[in-house]
Amino acid sequence: MPASDESPPAARPADEPTDAARWGWRLLRAALTCIGLLLLCRPDYLQEFETSARRFEVRLHPARPPGPLARLAIVRITDADYAELFDGRSPLRPERLDTLLRAIEAGAPAAIGVDLDTSTPELARLATRAYRVPVVWAREVVPCGADEADMEADGEADAPPRERCVLGPTPTVGAVGAVTFEQEADGSIQRYVREIRTSTGLVPSLPWALQRHGAPSAGGEARGDTVSRYIRFRRHERLLSLSAREVLALARDSLGDYRRVGMLRGRIVLLGGSYRAARDAYATPLAPRMLGVDILAQTLATEMEGGGVQAPRWWTVAALQIAVTATVLGLFGVCTLPSAFALTLLLAPPIVLTCSRVATGEWMTGWVYFVPLYGVLLVQQVYEAAEDYRAQFIRGVVHGGLRHAGAGPLDVPLQPVESAMARLRGWMSAAGAAAVRGARAAGRGAALAARDARLRLRRTSRRADQPEAVSTEPPQRGAD
């Protein structure tokens, strides 16, 4: 029986790590990478990128059918109203404000939210008067015992938490709603809370109080909490907006259409100020300058649809990043390098978009938490796979054990590689032998040439040493 041409598998070199050891180090490096990027990708550090992504996504939202904003209305005190009706005076005149509230009440709204500073003793007396519709009075929540400088510092994103108090007395009629929003690191407003913890207990926010008094939530009876939620800004929905003078003119209508089938009937009305002295404008993903009463309308519409998505917490982002890491490592552990690389690139968009949707409630807002991790893991796995193949290939060439390796991480069969290396070694040997033969021939030729040169030199020197012969015969003459 003829002997087999195949040699037995070579023994694994002693210095070659096992597959378990290689994957152990790979998992450790991936875990360290995940932890480092998790610390870097904390929501507090990437608020500016998240705000830009949210602003971009809000602008991409298509037009929607009439939603919750269609059941809201805003009555604004403009600069002209502030100058003519209130004589340009702050705080506002109580009797003029009461007249405006009575005019809004005549339109039979579902509820009225007063987004004005009514914490002064003069205006606080308005809260003792009875109205035919629910009225929610805005109250500002500030640090207890703080002056104006402390109030400005407390509004910063990195300010330490302090005990808060509600400005102004508690109304005997109606309800109170806090108007404090959470500012991001870049100063914009994106989130809100349903209830605010104060020294006297939990105080509902103005949108949350209006939602409970004026319109039931689409998601059923919701429970109050202090969890931060995202405002679902709406770009294409129209919102009914009237000035104070227009409402007063409609209330004086003798025909009574405003009272019976008026445009405010059944709506939740927000009364706010757009005059410059109010200084009530903030940056949002929808616009670089947005009035506070418009932000309250967007927040109230969000609550009327069941509430906003909770802001991502660090353990939620960590769990999703761990899932992304496991997915990438699994692809590179099961598939070959070309297949794993192609699948990782192909699955990158759906994985990142899904994680962003789960974390922030939007498809593109949370990309900053996962794209850096995904890219670093992809580069790391490709580099480690290439290094494994390189080390395996070098060990095979050195130890002659290419046959036992089968196929490497690059999915390249190693037997053809061994044959190619053998042919390359044969070519190199043949080239070396030819070079040696050529050098020898050249040496022999040079030796022969040197010997011929020496012989010619000797002959020349001998001829030079011999004396020249002198002829004694007379010259021959020609015949005459």
PDB file of C-alpha atoms in Angstrom, residues 103-239:
ATOM      1  CA  ALA A 103     -63.233  87.662  28.600  1.00  0.00           C
ATOM      2  CA  ILE A 104     -61.466  84.318  28.095  1.00  0.00           C
ATOM      3  CA  GLU A 105     -63.935  82.648  30.446  1.00  0.00           C
ATOM      4  CA  ALA A 106     -66.808  83.943  28.323  1.00  0.00           C
ATOM      5  CA  GLY A 107     -65.576  81.801  25.431  1.00  0.00           C
ATOM      6  CA  ALA A 108     -66.395  78.613  27.443  1.00  0.00           C
ATOM      7  CA  PRO A 109     -62.920  77.014  27.401  1.00  0.00           C
ATOM      8  CA  ALA A 110     -62.205  73.723  29.125  1.00  0.00           C
ATOM      9  CA  ALA A 111     -59.567  75.266  31.406  1.00  0.00           C
ATOM     10  CA  ILE A 112     -57.297  78.309  31.657  1.00  0.00           C
ATOM     11  CA  GLY A 113     -53.616  78.245  32.452  1.00  0.00           C
ATOM     12  CA  VAL A 114     -52.152  81.579  33.561  1.00  0.00           C
ATOM     13  CA  ASP A 115     -48.470  81.660  32.592  1.00  0.00           C
ATOM     14  CA  LEU A 116     -47.845  85.023  34.270  1.00  0.00           C
ATOM     15  CA  ASP A 117     -46.156  86.064  37.472  1.00  0.00           C
ATOM     16  CA  THR A 118     -49.043  86.279  39.949  1.00  0.00           C
ATOM     17  CA  SER A 119     -46.982  85.690  43.102  1.00  0.00           C
ATOM     18  CA  THR A 120     -47.131  89.333  44.239  1.00  0.00           C
ATOM     19  CA  PRO A 121     -49.711  90.191  46.951  1.00  0.00           C
ATOM     20  CA  GLU A 122     -51.765  92.335  44.544  1.00  0.00           C
ATOM     21  CA  LEU A 123     -52.088  89.650  41.898  1.00  0.00           C
ATOM     22  CA  ALA A 124     -52.356  86.813  44.434  1.00  0.00           C
ATOM     23  CA  ARG A 125     -55.787  88.153  45.402  1.00  0.00           C
ATOM     24  CA  LEU A 126     -57.040  87.158  41.960  1.00  0.00           C
ATOM     25  CA  ALA A 127     -56.651  83.531  42.982  1.00  0.00           C
ATOM     26  CA  THR A 128     -59.315  84.053  45.641  1.00  0.00           C
ATOM     27  CA  ARG A 129     -61.973  84.895  43.060  1.00  0.00           C
ATOM     28  CA  ALA A 130     -64.201  82.237  41.614  1.00  0.00           C
ATOM     29  CA  TYR A 131     -64.329  81.511  37.883  1.00  0.00           C
ATOM     30  CA  ARG A 132     -66.718  79.271  35.998  1.00  0.00           C
ATOM     31  CA  VAL A 133     -63.903  77.225  34.455  1.00  0.00           C
ATOM     32  CA  PRO A 134     -60.858  75.635  36.123  1.00  0.00           C
ATOM     33  CA  VAL A 135     -57.953  78.080  36.406  1.00  0.00           C
ATOM     34  CA  VAL A 136     -54.387  76.948  37.073  1.00  0.00           C
ATOM     35  CA  TRP A 137     -52.049  79.671  38.326  1.00  0.00           C
ATOM     36  CA  ALA A 138     -48.381  79.511  37.448  1.00  0.00           C
ATOM     37  CA  ARG A 139     -45.909  79.576  40.286  1.00  0.00           C
ATOM     38  CA  GLU A 140     -42.136  79.769  40.018  1.00  0.00           C
ATOM     39  CA  VAL A 141     -40.065  77.297  42.017  1.00  0.00           C
ATOM     40  CA  VAL A 142     -36.760  78.734  43.270  1.00  0.00           C
ATOM     41  CA  PRO A 143     -34.110  77.706  45.836  1.00  0.00           C
ATOM     42  CA  CYS A 144     -35.301  78.467  49.345  1.00  0.00           C
ATOM     43  CA  GLY A 145     -33.852  81.732  50.661  1.00  0.00           C
ATOM     44  CA  ALA A 146     -32.048  82.514  47.384  1.00  0.00           C
ATOM     45  CA  ASP A 147     -31.480  85.953  45.928  1.00  0.00           C
ATOM     46  CA  GLU A 148     -31.526  86.818  42.213  1.00  0.00           C
ATOM     47  CA  ALA A 149     -27.894  85.747  41.660  1.00  0.00           C
ATOM     48  CA  ASP A 150     -28.558  82.370  43.290  1.00  0.00           C
ATOM     49  CA  MET A 151     -31.678  81.920  41.133  1.00  0.00           C
ATOM     50  CA  GLU A 152     -29.641  82.474  37.962  1.00  0.00           C
ATOM     51  CA  ALA A 153     -26.943  80.055  39.135  1.00  0.00           C
ATOM     52  CA  ASP A 154     -29.544  77.431  40.026  1.00  0.00           C
ATOM     53  CA  GLY A 155     -30.856  77.520  36.471  1.00  0.00           C
ATOM     54  CA  GLU A 156     -27.536  76.268  35.124  1.00  0.00           C
ATOM     55  CA  ALA A 157     -27.292  72.619  34.115  1.00  0.00           C
ATOM     56  CA  ASP A 158     -24.335  71.851  36.395  1.00  0.00           C
ATOM     57  CA  ALA A 159     -25.712  73.616  39.473  1.00  0.00           C
ATOM     58  CA  PRO A 160     -25.904  71.433  42.592  1.00  0.00           C
ATOM     59  CA  PRO A 161     -29.429  70.441  43.687  1.00  0.00           C
ATOM     60  CA  ARG A 162     -30.907  72.598  46.430  1.00  0.00           C
ATOM     61  CA  GLU A 163     -34.124  72.568  48.382  1.00  0.00           C
ATOM     62  CA  ARG A 164     -36.788  74.498  46.501  1.00  0.00           C
ATOM     63  CA  CYS A 165     -39.743  76.609  47.546  1.00  0.00           C
ATOM     64  CA  VAL A 166     -42.819  77.890  45.707  1.00  0.00           C
ATOM     65  CA  LEU A 167     -43.092  81.655  45.305  1.00  0.00           C
ATOM     66  CA  GLY A 168     -46.368  83.221  46.329  1.00  0.00           C
ATOM     67  CA  PRO A 169     -49.277  82.025  48.451  1.00  0.00           C
ATOM     68  CA  THR A 170     -51.340  78.968  47.670  1.00  0.00           C
ATOM     69  CA  PRO A 171     -54.653  80.017  46.020  1.00  0.00           C
ATOM     70  CA  THR A 172     -57.867  79.192  47.810  1.00  0.00           C
ATOM     71  CA  VAL A 173     -59.654  78.762  44.467  1.00  0.00           C
ATOM     72  CA  GLY A 174     -58.137  76.954  41.514  1.00  0.00           C
ATOM     73  CA  ALA A 175     -54.840  75.121  41.394  1.00  0.00           C
ATOM     74  CA  VAL A 176     -51.132  75.842  41.229  1.00  0.00           C
ATOM     75  CA  GLY A 177     -48.696  74.669  38.560  1.00  0.00           C
ATOM     76  CA  ALA A 178     -44.930  75.072  38.528  1.00  0.00           C
ATOM     77  CA  VAL A 179     -43.314  76.472  35.381  1.00  0.00           C
ATOM     78  CA  THR A 180     -39.714  75.403  35.992  1.00  0.00           C
ATOM     79  CA  PHE A 181     -38.103  73.570  33.062  1.00  0.00           C
ATOM     80  CA  GLU A 182     -34.865  71.614  32.967  1.00  0.00           C
ATOM     81  CA  GLN A 183     -32.160  73.337  30.956  1.00  0.00           C
ATOM     82  CA  GLU A 184     -29.608  71.260  29.095  1.00  0.00           C
ATOM     83  CA  ALA A 185     -25.864  71.836  29.085  1.00  0.00           C
ATOM     84  CA  ASP A 186     -26.210  74.129  26.045  1.00  0.00           C
ATOM     85  CA  GLY A 187     -29.007  76.166  27.672  1.00  0.00           C
ATOM     86  CA  SER A 188     -31.838  74.711  25.577  1.00  0.00           C
ATOM     87  CA  ILE A 189     -35.066  73.204  26.886  1.00  0.00           C
ATOM     88  CA  GLN A 190     -35.976  69.681  25.832  1.00  0.00           C
ATOM     89  CA  ARG A 191     -37.338  67.977  28.943  1.00  0.00           C
ATOM     90  CA  TYR A 192     -39.928  68.450  31.631  1.00  0.00           C
ATOM     91  CA  VAL A 193     -41.189  66.730  34.769  1.00  0.00           C
ATOM     92  CA  ARG A 194     -44.733  66.134  35.894  1.00  0.00           C
ATOM     93  CA  GLU A 195     -44.096  66.965  39.518  1.00  0.00           C
ATOM     94  CA  ILE A 196     -41.389  68.995  41.252  1.00  0.00           C
ATOM     95  CA  ARG A 197     -40.136  68.197  44.712  1.00  0.00           C
ATOM     96  CA  THR A 198     -40.240  71.229  47.019  1.00  0.00           C
ATOM     97  CA  SER A 199     -39.954  71.927  50.736  1.00  0.00           C
ATOM     98  CA  THR A 200     -43.739  71.564  51.085  1.00  0.00           C
ATOM     99  CA  GLY A 201     -43.988  68.363  49.042  1.00  0.00           C
ATOM    100  CA  LEU A 202     -44.607  67.525  45.400  1.00  0.00           C
ATOM    101  CA  VAL A 203     -45.987  70.368  43.277  1.00  0.00           C
ATOM    102  CA  PRO A 204     -47.459  69.528  39.841  1.00  0.00           C
ATOM    103  CA  SER A 205     -46.095  71.305  36.809  1.00  0.00           C
ATOM    104  CA  LEU A 206     -48.404  73.652  34.946  1.00  0.00           C
ATOM    105  CA  PRO A 207     -48.909  71.343  31.913  1.00  0.00           C
ATOM    106  CA  TRP A 208     -49.527  68.355  34.186  1.00  0.00           C
ATOM    107  CA  ALA A 209     -52.086  70.274  36.277  1.00  0.00           C
ATOM    108  CA  LEU A 210     -53.848  71.572  33.152  1.00  0.00           C
ATOM    109  CA  GLN A 211     -53.964  68.101  31.652  1.00  0.00           C
ATOM    110  CA  ARG A 212     -55.643  66.729  34.748  1.00  0.00           C
ATOM    111  CA  HIS A 213     -58.175  69.578  34.948  1.00  0.00           C
ATOM    112  CA  GLY A 214     -58.901  70.252  31.298  1.00  0.00           C
ATOM    113  CA  ALA A 215     -58.276  67.185  29.129  1.00  0.00           C
ATOM    114  CA  PRO A 216     -57.832  63.481  29.856  1.00  0.00           C
ATOM    115  CA  SER A 217     -54.682  61.803  28.625  1.00  0.00           C
ATOM    116  CA  ALA A 218     -54.846  59.647  25.520  1.00  0.00           C
ATOM    117  CA  GLY A 219     -53.016  56.930  27.405  1.00  0.00           C
ATOM    118  CA  GLY A 220     -55.561  56.812  30.209  1.00  0.00           C
ATOM    119  CA  GLU A 221     -55.064  57.908  33.783  1.00  0.00           C
ATOM    120  CA  ALA A 222     -51.367  58.653  34.224  1.00  0.00           C
ATOM    121  CA  ARG A 223     -49.516  58.872  37.491  1.00  0.00           C
ATOM    122  CA  GLY A 224     -47.420  61.788  38.599  1.00  0.00           C
ATOM    123  CA  ASP A 225     -43.706  61.376  39.172  1.00  0.00           C
ATOM    124  CA  THR A 226     -40.451  63.315  39.096  1.00  0.00           C
ATOM    125  CA  VAL A 227     -38.970  61.456  36.114  1.00  0.00           C
ATOM    126  CA  SER A 228     -37.477  63.625  33.396  1.00  0.00           C
ATOM    127  CA  ARG A 229     -39.283  63.266  30.053  1.00  0.00           C
ATOM    128  CA  TYR A 230     -38.697  64.576  26.548  1.00  0.00           C
ATOM    129  CA  ILE A 231     -41.050  67.148  25.067  1.00  0.00           C
ATOM    130  CA  ARG A 232     -42.452  65.918  21.764  1.00  0.00           C
ATOM    131  CA  PHE A 233     -42.136  69.085  19.689  1.00  0.00           C
ATOM    132  CA  ARG A 234     -44.520  69.468  16.755  1.00  0.00           C
ATOM    133  CA  ARG A 235     -43.445  71.552  13.808  1.00  0.00           C
ATOM    134  CA  HIS A 236     -46.278  71.437  11.287  1.00  0.00           C
ATOM    135  CA  GLU A 237     -49.338  71.519  13.539  1.00  0.00           C
ATOM    136  CA  ARG A 238     -51.187  74.822  13.739  1.00  0.00           C
ATOM    137  CA  LEU A 239     -51.933  76.407  17.087  1.00  0.00           C
TER     138      LEU A 239
END
